[in-house]
Amino acid sequence: MLMPEMSEETEGERVAISARGSLLQVLREDGTLDPDKNPDIEDLDLLRAFRQMVETRFLDERLTRLQRQGRIGFHVGCLGEEAAIIGSALALQTEDWIFPCYREFGAALLRGMPYQSFIDNLYGNANDTAKGRQMPDHYTCRDAHWVSISSPVGTQINQATGFAWASKLKGETAVTLVYFGDGATSSNDFHSGLNFAGVFKAPVVFLCRNNGWAISVPYESQTASPTIAHKGQAYGVHAVRVDGNDLFAVYRAVRDAADRARAGHGPTLVEALTYRMGGHSTSDDPGAYRDAHELEPWQQRDPVERVRHYLMDHDMWTAADDAALDAELEKRFLAAVEAAENTPQPEVDTMFDDVYEKLPWHLREQREQVRRGRRPFKGGG
Amino acid sequence: MVQALNDALRDEMKRDQRIVLLGEDIGTVGGVFRVTKGLHEEFGENRVMDTPLSEGGIIGCAIGMALNGLVPVAEIQFSDFIFPAYDQIVNELAKFRYRSGGDFVTNMVVRTPVGGGIRGGHYHSQHPEAPFIHMAGLKVVCPSNPYDAKGMLKAAIRDPDPVVFLEPKRVYRAAKGDVPDGDYIVPLEKASIVRAGKSVTVVAYGAMLYEALDAATRAEEHGVDCEVIDLRTLWPLDLETIVASVKHTGRLVVVHEAPRTCGLAAEIVTLITEKAFYYLQAAPVRVTGFDTPFPYALEMEYLPLSHRILPAVLDTVRASP
């Protein structure tokens, strides 16, 4: 038996853990839904998720282009991982919270982060909610219950455990979901995050996007563990493996995990098996370490195409809808980019704000140094 | 001091339901130094939580709790064990307000015993304030006596910024003093002139304050009148009080247990040379721990005790024109 037996399992969980290495899959190869595992996503939600998947892919393509043109400094995308990201966010309630990694902007937009906020963050301009203090893709949005992003890969994991633990202590029903990649499962914070969550039965969902790569290091060199789900077992944390390119399966696994957490049964580790079809970020060239042939089987499992086929088969989507959506995305994007590019940089004084609630004497002095003379030329010198 | 800290925690926990304690062995047993004694019984396991043995886990989880509206007071059993949590403290806790543009704040306290002189060797004796001061976004405090310990811990808990609260364990039980019942605050960022004098300003904090006071008493026999400042809040420090004192005395000696190079004394000496250069009648002097690992058998030679402070004080006077 690979996974621990759980007495309070739902039907879906039992399916997921019933056999060694088995993956929860709902959207089958033939494009139909497995009736035993179908999470019955409402049509409107499904369409909303699909549109967000398409927009996410559109943005990855366009933002990479903006970076190549030198208009933004960086972008870290999620090509091929749209189902894992959107499906998991769709399965949460409004009251729930997300501790993101840095690859999940699609989930933030789905949860209501204003589109312009996202684009402003990429430019680090005066309207950026992070006040231009972080790299692109490090936005923050309390209103969407979306916690500020840090670049280290695992630090959000035990923070999410603590956040969920606090919800439990306060007697609240909110569930916390935390995103991370397979590389982060090697971090100290993954270990302590799962260990503490297991001990305190924190209502947290650990969503590992196992995309096969941590920059240039493949899964096999990251861990000798046959699956990420195995690692949950070590901490007494319920674990499931899902087809991460199947929107329905990810939704089902996360909804079940969230239900379980809300009912007081503690944490779940969801391993979403997917593939990073692009580079780690715009600063990375996967051609240096990865054979392009490796992508071929995953192209057959493209998460966006799988949902599109399903919707078309069920007369919920047409080629005309695609064209209309493309036009809408283009229009929204161009308007937001124009607005962001016409917004100035943050004022120099803001560099010293928010280090503490009130400006202490030493930062007041340092601010005076900057005020005394602005940099005369753009760039250094 | 242990009782004063315990009183502060109890008072604050009664006042504010959001305050929770977490750390290793802080529950039933009340902490290895008994600072949280009786609180587990009084407030229950949902307010006082024994955690697994992981400093990074303690601080990471406490940050999450703080983000969710609780006010955690996390205990790290010895400051020598704080480094697995260093990333969470300096890169996460200290940066949340800044990196989120004020969208997320982390109101919490990290309590940890510091300092040598208890025969604890390298892993139970260090005094690591400098690495926390250097990484923007934290307040770092170190009270020297029970009255301040209670008032400053209350202030730290109520402070809107994350506070690293260093407790000088050598005087946990040795430092006596009247501690009033009930609520009072000793404000952060304010030093205290514990001995007025006119010849030399001696800045110290934590357990070394008593060594500085002892050296001051001995210096008197040599006709040297020391002004001793208890820094109390190490960062942001009370520059005004030190500058005013040095303008008055013309001489400065800074004492701390931590190693010398890039230590807090280096910063204080620099600040004084910048702010009060023309008032100085002698070169400022540091009396500190050495740039070695903390030694076990020779710990009393390592620590900047009064026998090392006294000659430094007398030298600054003799060196003067």
XYZ file of C-alpha atoms in Angstrom:
702
model
C 0.000 0.000 0.000
C 1.554 3.231 -1.119
C -0.547 5.728 0.752
C -1.832 5.591 4.311
C -5.341 4.328 4.804
C -7.662 7.100 5.856
C -10.945 6.391 7.535
C -12.589 9.662 6.522
C -11.778 9.433 2.840
C -14.237 10.556 0.290
C -14.956 8.413 -2.699
C -12.653 10.495 -4.887
C -9.751 10.146 -2.549
C -10.121 6.410 -2.408
C -10.002 6.336 -6.154
C -6.871 8.453 -6.134
C -4.916 6.327 -3.727
C -6.204 2.910 -4.584
C -3.271 1.674 -6.583
C 0.431 2.231 -6.624
C 1.301 5.287 -8.651
C -2.246 5.761 -9.852
C -3.291 9.196 -11.018
C -6.672 10.742 -10.512
C -7.914 11.500 -14.002
C -11.392 12.703 -14.887
C -11.102 14.006 -18.451
C -10.214 10.847 -20.326
C -8.105 10.409 -23.452
C -11.264 10.113 -25.562
C -12.457 13.506 -24.333
C -15.219 12.212 -22.092
C -15.503 12.623 -18.346
C -15.205 9.612 -16.083
C -18.706 9.546 -14.588
C -17.460 8.049 -11.301
C -15.076 10.887 -10.654
C -16.793 13.815 -12.345
C -16.792 16.781 -9.939
C -19.804 18.330 -11.761
C -18.322 21.765 -12.330
C -21.079 24.278 -13.118
C -21.101 25.317 -16.766
C -20.502 28.962 -15.945
C -17.539 28.105 -13.732
C -16.121 25.825 -16.368
C -16.333 28.542 -18.993
C -14.832 31.072 -16.626
C -11.950 28.686 -15.923
C -11.420 27.974 -19.607
C -11.358 31.644 -20.523
C -8.816 32.207 -17.745
C -6.687 29.342 -19.054
C -6.711 30.858 -22.509
C -5.924 34.295 -21.154
C -3.098 32.891 -19.036
C -1.517 31.295 -22.079
C -2.049 34.459 -24.094
C -0.360 36.518 -21.400
C 2.595 34.174 -21.157
C 3.199 34.571 -24.857
C 2.722 38.339 -24.892
C 4.656 39.031 -21.709
C 7.591 37.007 -22.977
C 7.486 39.183 -26.077
C 7.417 42.348 -23.942
C 10.443 41.075 -22.074
C 12.313 40.330 -25.317
C 11.494 43.859 -26.468
C 13.016 45.224 -23.282
C 9.751 46.717 -22.086
C 9.523 44.629 -18.933
C 12.487 43.143 -17.124
C 11.347 39.615 -16.527
C 8.483 37.178 -16.668
C 8.000 33.782 -15.103
C 5.306 31.853 -16.890
C 3.313 28.660 -16.590
C 3.064 27.277 -20.128
C 1.565 23.790 -19.884
C 0.564 24.145 -16.234
C -2.662 26.094 -16.732
C -4.967 23.304 -15.568
C -3.049 22.742 -12.343
C -3.144 26.453 -11.582
C -6.645 27.406 -12.685
C -8.331 24.160 -11.633
C -7.001 24.434 -8.096
C -7.999 28.075 -7.683
C -11.456 27.369 -9.101
C -12.042 24.702 -6.453
C -11.629 27.163 -3.569
C -14.219 29.371 -1.878
C -14.026 33.165 -1.743
C -13.137 33.015 1.965
C -10.157 30.737 1.303
C -6.603 32.026 1.036
C -3.736 31.375 -1.334
C -0.016 31.476 -0.602
C 1.425 31.572 -4.099
C 4.755 30.546 -5.483
C 5.472 32.888 -8.436
C 4.039 31.078 -11.409
C 0.307 31.365 -10.707
C -0.839 34.746 -12.009
C -3.735 32.991 -13.748
C -5.080 31.929 -10.377
C -4.719 35.463 -9.007
C -6.667 36.879 -11.944
C -9.316 34.180 -11.555
C -9.691 35.195 -7.917
C -10.224 38.795 -8.850
C -6.852 40.500 -8.800
C -7.415 43.532 -11.039
C -5.856 42.981 -14.456
C -4.296 46.430 -14.466
C -2.665 45.682 -11.097
C -0.940 42.686 -12.601
C 0.377 44.630 -15.568
C 1.438 47.527 -13.323
C 3.391 45.060 -11.206
C 5.270 43.838 -14.273
C 6.344 47.425 -14.893
C 7.059 48.184 -11.221
C 5.368 51.535 -11.707
C 3.784 53.952 -9.252
C 0.464 52.103 -9.364
C 1.988 48.702 -8.599
C 0.476 47.362 -5.370
C 3.978 46.267 -4.356
C 5.114 49.881 -5.032
C 7.760 48.796 -7.527
C 9.781 47.083 -4.838
C 9.845 43.616 -6.310
C 10.565 41.917 -9.601
C 7.777 41.361 -12.109
C 5.295 38.628 -11.113
C 5.658 39.442 -7.383
C 2.279 41.138 -6.911
C 0.111 41.221 -3.828
C -3.671 41.336 -3.516
C -5.239 41.087 -0.080
C -8.712 41.613 -1.552
C -8.338 38.386 -3.538
C -6.981 36.650 -0.420
C -3.693 36.404 -2.271
C -0.573 36.759 -0.133
C 2.483 38.733 -1.227
C 5.001 36.708 -3.221
C 8.646 35.993 -2.399
C 11.158 34.461 -4.778
C 12.608 31.705 -2.578
C 10.772 28.558 -3.590
C 9.605 27.128 -0.266
C 9.231 29.895 2.322
C 5.495 30.250 1.704
C 4.851 26.608 2.602
C 5.210 26.742 6.382
C 3.730 30.238 6.398
C 0.619 28.747 4.805
C 0.575 26.076 7.497
C 0.707 28.777 10.171
C -2.000 30.787 8.441
C -4.271 27.747 8.229
C -3.439 26.782 11.796
C -4.508 30.292 12.875
C -7.837 29.864 11.047
C -8.370 26.692 13.028
C -7.433 28.378 16.310
C -9.871 31.197 15.553
C -12.619 28.725 14.736
C -12.918 29.965 11.162
C -13.732 27.759 8.200
C -11.360 29.261 5.648
C -8.932 26.860 4.010
C -5.434 27.872 2.907
C -3.894 26.595 -0.309
C -0.187 26.915 -1.018
C 1.496 26.520 -4.408
C 5.021 25.288 -4.972
C 6.993 23.248 -7.462
C 8.744 19.915 -7.243
C 12.056 21.639 -6.466
C 10.582 23.230 -3.356
C 9.900 19.808 -1.867
C 13.646 19.672 -1.153
C 13.474 22.815 0.997
C 13.505 23.040 4.793
C 10.234 24.921 4.671
C 8.444 22.100 2.858
C 9.586 19.699 5.546
C 8.556 21.880 8.469
C 5.393 23.040 6.733
C 4.115 19.493 6.204
C 5.358 18.294 9.557
C 3.639 21.079 11.496
C 0.481 20.722 9.416
C 0.376 17.006 10.158
C 0.882 17.502 13.891
C -1.632 20.344 14.261
C -4.119 19.161 11.618
C -3.980 22.531 9.926
C -6.648 23.102 7.256
C -4.154 23.553 4.451
C -3.899 22.181 0.916
C -0.354 21.744 -0.355
C -0.521 22.008 -4.120
C 2.689 20.794 -5.713
C 2.949 21.549 -9.397
C 5.293 18.713 -10.255
C 6.372 20.069 -13.611
C 9.451 17.865 -13.852
C 12.023 20.630 -13.675
C 13.606 22.995 -11.169
C 15.327 25.363 -13.606
C 17.740 22.838 -15.180
C 17.489 20.031 -12.636
C 15.085 17.235 -13.553
C 12.846 15.475 -11.065
C 15.125 12.436 -10.885
C 18.008 14.585 -9.666
C 15.829 16.448 -7.199
C 14.629 13.512 -5.154
C 14.893 9.750 -4.897
C 11.277 9.672 -3.777
C 9.241 7.843 -6.475
C 6.500 10.472 -6.195
C 5.971 13.728 -4.340
C 2.904 12.129 -2.770
C 5.216 9.711 -0.940
C 6.550 12.653 0.993
C 3.108 13.351 2.423
C 3.010 9.855 3.842
C 6.184 10.521 5.826
C 4.477 13.405 7.626
C 1.150 11.714 8.149
C -0.338 14.097 5.604
C -2.973 12.687 3.304
C -1.658 12.694 -0.261
C -3.168 12.358 -3.720
C -1.684 12.375 -7.201
C -3.629 13.861 -10.043
C -3.215 14.384 -13.733
C -2.143 18.016 -13.494
C -3.099 18.643 -17.112
C -6.701 17.684 -16.420
C -8.706 20.660 -15.184
C -11.474 18.408 -13.884
C -9.134 16.150 -11.948
C -7.252 19.021 -10.324
C -10.551 20.644 -9.412
C -11.834 17.392 -7.952
C -8.704 16.728 -5.893
C -8.497 20.248 -4.514
C -12.214 20.478 -3.802
C -12.050 17.199 -1.897
C -8.925 18.312 -0.059
C -10.548 21.643 0.852
C -13.737 19.898 1.998
C -11.660 17.570 4.098
C -9.722 20.478 5.648
C -12.922 22.439 6.291
C -14.432 19.423 8.024
C -11.490 19.321 10.445
C -9.675 16.349 8.920
C -6.441 18.259 8.361
C -4.037 18.821 5.493
C -3.717 17.212 2.076
C -0.781 17.158 -0.276
C -1.951 17.257 -3.879
C 0.692 16.301 -6.399
C -0.369 17.663 -9.765
C 1.686 15.890 -12.377
C 2.340 18.295 -15.217
C 5.175 19.572 -17.364
C 6.947 22.884 -17.701
C 6.673 23.451 -21.433
C 8.661 26.692 -21.364
C 11.854 27.825 -19.682
C 12.026 28.450 -15.948
C 11.588 32.133 -16.759
C 12.504 34.589 -19.492
C 16.071 34.410 -18.150
C 16.342 30.711 -18.920
C 17.027 28.755 -22.116
C 15.859 25.177 -21.665
C 17.530 24.207 -24.969
C 20.786 24.093 -22.999
C 19.703 21.145 -20.878
C 16.555 19.577 -22.306
C 15.879 17.687 -25.514
C 12.912 19.135 -27.386
C 11.624 15.583 -27.976
C 10.774 15.404 -24.315
C 7.979 17.868 -24.907
C 6.186 15.757 -27.502
C 4.138 13.474 -25.246
C 3.080 16.462 -23.215
C 1.965 18.368 -26.279
C -0.574 15.582 -26.740
C -1.865 16.319 -23.238
C -2.117 20.058 -23.619
C -4.362 21.182 -20.762
C -5.983 24.052 -22.634
C -6.707 22.009 -25.738
C -8.224 19.198 -23.695
C -10.776 21.559 -22.167
C -11.431 23.272 -25.486
C -12.222 19.923 -27.113
C -14.509 18.996 -24.281
C -16.385 22.282 -24.490
C -16.716 22.069 -28.264
C -17.934 18.483 -28.053
C -20.611 19.680 -25.672
C -21.609 22.711 -27.746
C -20.366 25.076 -25.072
C -17.695 26.682 -27.224
C -17.268 27.496 -30.908
C -14.566 28.743 -33.214
C -16.412 32.055 -33.231
C -16.073 32.203 -29.450
C -12.326 31.706 -29.839
C -12.101 34.581 -32.239
C -14.167 36.828 -29.996
C -12.081 35.921 -26.962
C -8.824 36.537 -28.817
C -10.006 39.993 -29.793
C -11.103 40.747 -26.253
C -7.790 39.595 -24.798
C -5.824 41.624 -27.279
C -7.815 44.764 -26.587
C -7.578 44.440 -22.830
C -3.879 43.723 -22.975
C -2.983 46.647 -25.201
C -4.996 49.064 -23.086
C -3.400 47.843 -19.851
C 0.117 47.946 -21.275
C -0.434 51.451 -22.554
C -1.710 52.582 -19.175
C 1.199 50.910 -17.376
C 3.775 52.406 -19.713
C 2.268 55.845 -19.210
C 2.473 55.558 -15.446
C 5.657 56.956 -13.907
C 8.091 55.142 -11.664
C 7.429 55.322 -7.936
C 8.651 58.516 -6.279
C 12.150 58.173 -4.864
C 10.939 58.896 -1.326
C 8.823 55.738 -1.377
C 12.009 53.661 -1.233
C 12.097 54.374 2.490
C 8.420 53.806 3.277
C 7.081 50.570 4.782
C 10.416 49.334 6.113
C 8.758 50.094 9.438
C 5.334 51.518 10.102
C 6.953 54.851 11.002
C 10.104 56.219 9.440
C 12.960 55.964 11.974
C 15.767 58.520 12.208
C 18.320 56.541 10.228
C 16.023 56.125 7.238
C 15.064 59.790 7.451
C 18.765 60.630 7.186
C 19.273 58.237 4.301
C 16.261 59.681 2.508
C 17.879 63.103 2.808
C 20.916 61.777 0.950
C 18.734 60.788 -1.965
C 16.813 64.034 -1.896
C 20.021 66.034 -2.059
C 20.710 65.015 -5.607
C 18.908 62.847 -8.121
C 20.859 60.556 -10.389
C 21.768 62.802 -13.321
C 21.633 60.169 -16.069
C 19.602 57.079 -16.653
C 21.508 53.934 -15.810
C 24.631 53.953 -13.662
C 27.048 56.897 -13.267
C 13.742 38.896 35.064
C 12.149 35.530 34.246
C 9.160 36.392 36.446
C 8.849 39.855 34.905
C 8.736 38.366 31.410
C 6.201 35.802 32.569
C 4.056 38.599 34.038
C 4.247 40.558 30.808
C 3.121 37.573 28.738
C 0.273 36.779 31.118
C -0.954 40.393 31.245
C -0.825 40.777 27.496
C -2.542 37.446 26.838
C -5.369 38.462 29.151
C -5.643 41.823 27.451
C -5.566 40.579 23.874
C -7.049 37.262 22.749
C -5.044 37.386 19.536
C -1.764 36.737 21.343
C -0.500 33.171 21.089
C 2.782 31.632 22.183
C 4.638 28.954 20.288
C 7.998 27.300 20.672
C 9.866 24.255 21.867
C 9.078 23.038 25.399
C 7.147 26.194 26.265
C 3.945 24.352 27.215
C 3.719 21.964 30.126
C 7.278 22.546 31.257
C 7.125 26.328 30.768
C 10.243 26.671 28.655
C 13.765 25.563 29.484
C 14.215 28.854 31.373
C 10.601 28.783 32.689
C 9.657 32.109 31.097
C 6.278 30.683 30.036
C 5.697 28.747 33.255
C 2.038 28.279 34.123
C 0.757 29.926 30.954
C -0.145 26.641 29.271
C -2.302 25.685 32.250
C -3.864 29.119 32.421
C -4.549 29.754 28.730
C -4.715 26.250 27.300
C -3.161 24.512 24.336
C -4.729 26.820 21.788
C -2.849 29.824 23.171
C 0.417 28.202 24.304
C 1.691 25.663 21.834
C 4.552 23.221 22.049
C 5.921 22.782 18.562
C 8.050 20.218 16.788
C 11.783 20.859 16.902
C 12.197 23.177 13.958
C 13.104 26.829 14.340
C 12.337 27.537 10.702
C 8.968 25.882 11.168
C 8.236 27.892 14.311
C 8.990 31.212 12.679
C 7.421 30.314 9.317
C 4.210 29.235 11.025
C 4.259 32.259 13.325
C 4.514 34.526 10.287
C 1.492 32.797 8.789
C -0.396 33.280 12.044
C 0.547 36.955 12.129
C -0.656 37.361 8.535
C -3.935 35.841 9.675
C -4.460 38.401 12.412
C -2.974 36.671 15.432
C -0.103 38.194 17.417
C 2.374 35.356 17.890
C 5.176 35.505 20.420
C 7.555 32.816 19.241
C 10.297 31.477 21.472
C 13.578 30.219 20.080
C 15.083 28.197 22.889
C 18.612 29.602 22.494
C 19.622 32.325 20.072
C 22.390 29.984 18.931
C 19.625 27.860 17.359
C 17.933 30.747 15.591
C 19.840 30.435 12.331
C 17.684 27.751 10.693
C 14.984 30.438 11.014
C 17.240 33.266 9.849
C 15.834 33.208 6.311
C 12.264 33.367 7.578
C 13.160 36.198 9.978
C 15.246 38.463 7.773
C 13.878 37.659 4.307
C 10.225 37.117 5.149
C 9.193 38.513 8.545
C 11.291 41.644 8.132
C 10.183 42.244 4.550
C 6.444 41.578 4.404
C 5.344 45.179 4.923
C 7.854 46.487 2.418
C 7.548 43.878 -0.295
C 3.754 43.991 -0.251
C 3.596 47.777 -0.294
C 1.917 47.700 3.111
C -0.719 45.167 1.983
C 0.477 42.593 4.545
C 2.053 43.251 7.934
C 3.515 40.881 10.489
C 2.977 42.041 14.036
C 4.914 39.502 16.084
C 7.746 39.041 18.533
C 10.609 36.567 18.416
C 11.906 36.009 21.957
C 15.241 34.344 22.466
C 17.807 34.067 25.274
C 21.256 35.435 24.451
C 24.736 35.667 25.898
C 27.441 33.791 27.724
C 28.653 33.263 31.231
C 26.479 30.231 31.919
C 28.974 27.571 30.879
C 27.028 26.818 27.760
C 29.804 26.728 25.183
C 29.487 27.966 21.642
C 25.966 26.673 21.052
C 24.381 28.187 24.153
C 26.216 31.489 24.548
C 26.196 33.694 21.477
C 24.761 37.190 21.313
C 23.730 37.612 17.671
C 22.127 41.067 17.485
C 24.224 42.385 14.600
C 22.994 40.002 11.881
C 19.401 40.999 12.657
C 20.130 44.720 12.765
C 21.959 44.565 9.472
C 19.005 43.108 7.534
C 16.467 45.917 7.160
C 13.038 45.774 8.734
C 13.432 44.506 12.283
C 13.460 46.135 15.669
C 15.969 44.526 18.004
C 15.781 45.026 21.754
C 17.652 43.738 24.796
C 16.502 44.744 28.286
C 18.904 44.487 31.225
C 16.579 44.389 34.230
C 13.186 43.022 35.283
C 11.369 46.359 35.181
C 12.454 47.045 31.605
C 11.943 43.421 30.595
C 8.274 43.555 31.496
C 7.618 47.005 30.085
C 9.553 46.400 26.900
C 8.042 42.994 26.195
C 4.617 44.590 26.433
C 5.764 47.373 24.144
C 7.215 44.836 21.695
C 3.975 42.850 21.579
C 1.984 46.018 20.873
C 4.492 47.334 18.352
C 3.284 47.316 14.739
C 6.659 46.055 13.500
C 8.318 42.684 14.057
C 10.581 42.722 17.108
C 13.482 40.427 17.936
C 13.494 40.376 21.721
C 16.852 39.301 23.141
C 16.845 38.138 26.756
C 20.217 38.178 28.540
C 20.121 34.767 30.152
C 23.073 35.376 32.483
C 20.848 37.805 34.401
C 17.560 35.895 33.924
C 17.570 35.162 37.650
C 20.453 37.296 38.878
C 18.971 40.654 37.935
C 16.629 41.731 40.696
C 14.518 44.796 40.947
C 11.035 45.959 41.779
C 8.478 45.137 39.159
C 5.122 46.775 39.654
C 2.021 44.684 39.164
C -0.271 45.651 36.390
C 0.148 47.458 33.160
C 3.001 49.740 32.211
C 5.056 50.206 29.098
C 8.716 50.967 28.671
C 8.822 52.546 25.230
C 11.084 51.040 22.589
C 13.775 53.113 20.911
C 14.644 54.922 24.164
C 17.939 54.392 25.981
C 18.296 54.974 29.684
C 21.060 56.850 31.492
C 21.547 54.569 34.470
C 24.508 56.446 35.928
C 25.137 60.101 35.320
C 28.747 61.207 34.952
C 30.929 63.708 33.182
C 34.226 62.034 32.157
C 33.373 59.117 29.861
C 30.211 57.781 28.237
C 29.972 53.994 28.507
C 27.284 52.392 26.333
C 26.277 48.838 27.228
C 23.221 46.592 27.231
C 21.931 43.273 28.487
C 24.140 41.404 30.938
C 27.144 43.591 30.162
C 25.412 46.620 31.627
C 26.303 45.305 35.077
C 29.931 44.949 34.058
C 29.920 48.518 32.815
C 28.421 49.702 36.097
C 31.008 47.760 38.039
C 33.780 49.292 35.949
C 32.241 52.722 36.565
C 32.353 52.182 40.331
C 36.002 51.134 40.133
C 36.817 54.061 37.856
C 35.568 56.390 40.528
C 38.494 55.300 42.700
C 40.710 56.674 39.931
C 38.832 59.926 39.889
C 37.015 59.079 36.669
C 33.305 59.779 36.552
C 31.503 57.523 34.045
C 28.118 58.121 32.500
C 26.612 54.700 31.798
C 23.895 54.324 29.172
C 21.726 51.222 28.971
C 20.919 51.093 25.270
C 17.828 48.865 25.787
C 16.647 49.078 22.163
C 19.558 48.073 19.959
C 17.891 49.116 16.709
C 16.671 51.656 15.839
C 18.879 52.948 18.615
C 18.418 56.127 20.624
C 21.142 58.133 18.925
C 20.044 61.400 20.493
C 20.783 60.224 24.031
C 24.240 58.896 23.121
C 25.181 61.982 21.138
C 24.060 64.302 23.929
C 26.061 62.301 26.443
C 29.235 62.230 24.359
C 28.983 65.954 23.672
C 28.982 66.312 27.429
C 31.766 63.828 28.297
C 33.923 63.938 25.171
C 34.737 60.231 25.442
C 33.048 57.000 24.412
C 33.452 53.350 25.349
C 31.029 50.811 23.847
C 30.671 47.385 25.414
C 29.079 44.235 24.023
C 29.470 40.484 24.260
C 29.150 39.852 20.558
C 32.285 39.626 18.401
C 33.934 42.923 17.529
C 34.096 43.044 13.752
C 30.947 44.517 12.204
C 29.364 44.458 15.660
C 26.947 47.069 16.971
C 29.802 48.918 18.708
C 31.349 49.584 15.313
C 28.129 51.259 14.217
C 27.805 53.308 17.395
C 31.406 54.493 17.185
C 30.891 55.453 13.562
C 27.694 57.328 14.342
C 29.420 59.254 17.109
C 32.385 60.159 14.945
C 29.919 61.428 12.347
C 27.697 63.321 14.764
C 30.038 64.477 17.527
C 33.531 64.385 16.032
C 34.571 67.800 17.297
C 33.423 67.010 20.812
C 35.631 63.946 21.108
C 38.687 64.292 23.307
C 39.888 60.723 22.766
C 39.423 57.988 20.233
C 36.281 55.957 20.960
C 36.967 52.436 22.205
C 35.182 49.108 21.781
C 35.308 46.500 24.532
C 33.698 43.402 23.086
C 33.761 39.679 22.630
C 36.472 38.477 20.285
C 36.327 37.396 16.654
C 36.557 33.772 17.699
C 33.857 31.188 18.182
C 32.516 31.398 21.719
C 34.879 29.351 23.936
C 33.659 27.081 26.699
C 36.476 26.884 29.263
C 37.685 30.432 28.688
C 34.305 32.122 28.505
C 35.061 34.593 31.288
C 38.157 35.701 29.375
C 36.100 36.078 26.228
C 33.391 38.214 27.797
C 34.074 41.942 28.133
C 33.844 41.938 31.905
C 34.582 44.912 34.108
C 38.274 44.083 34.378
C 38.525 44.762 30.631
C 36.170 47.727 30.610
C 37.996 49.582 33.394
C 41.354 49.964 31.615
C 39.573 51.033 28.453
C 37.756 53.733 30.387
C 40.932 54.917 32.097
C 42.843 54.891 28.789
C 40.333 57.180 27.115
C 40.833 59.673 29.933
C 44.621 59.372 29.973
C 44.796 59.632 26.207
C 43.015 62.950 26.258
C 44.952 66.158 25.764
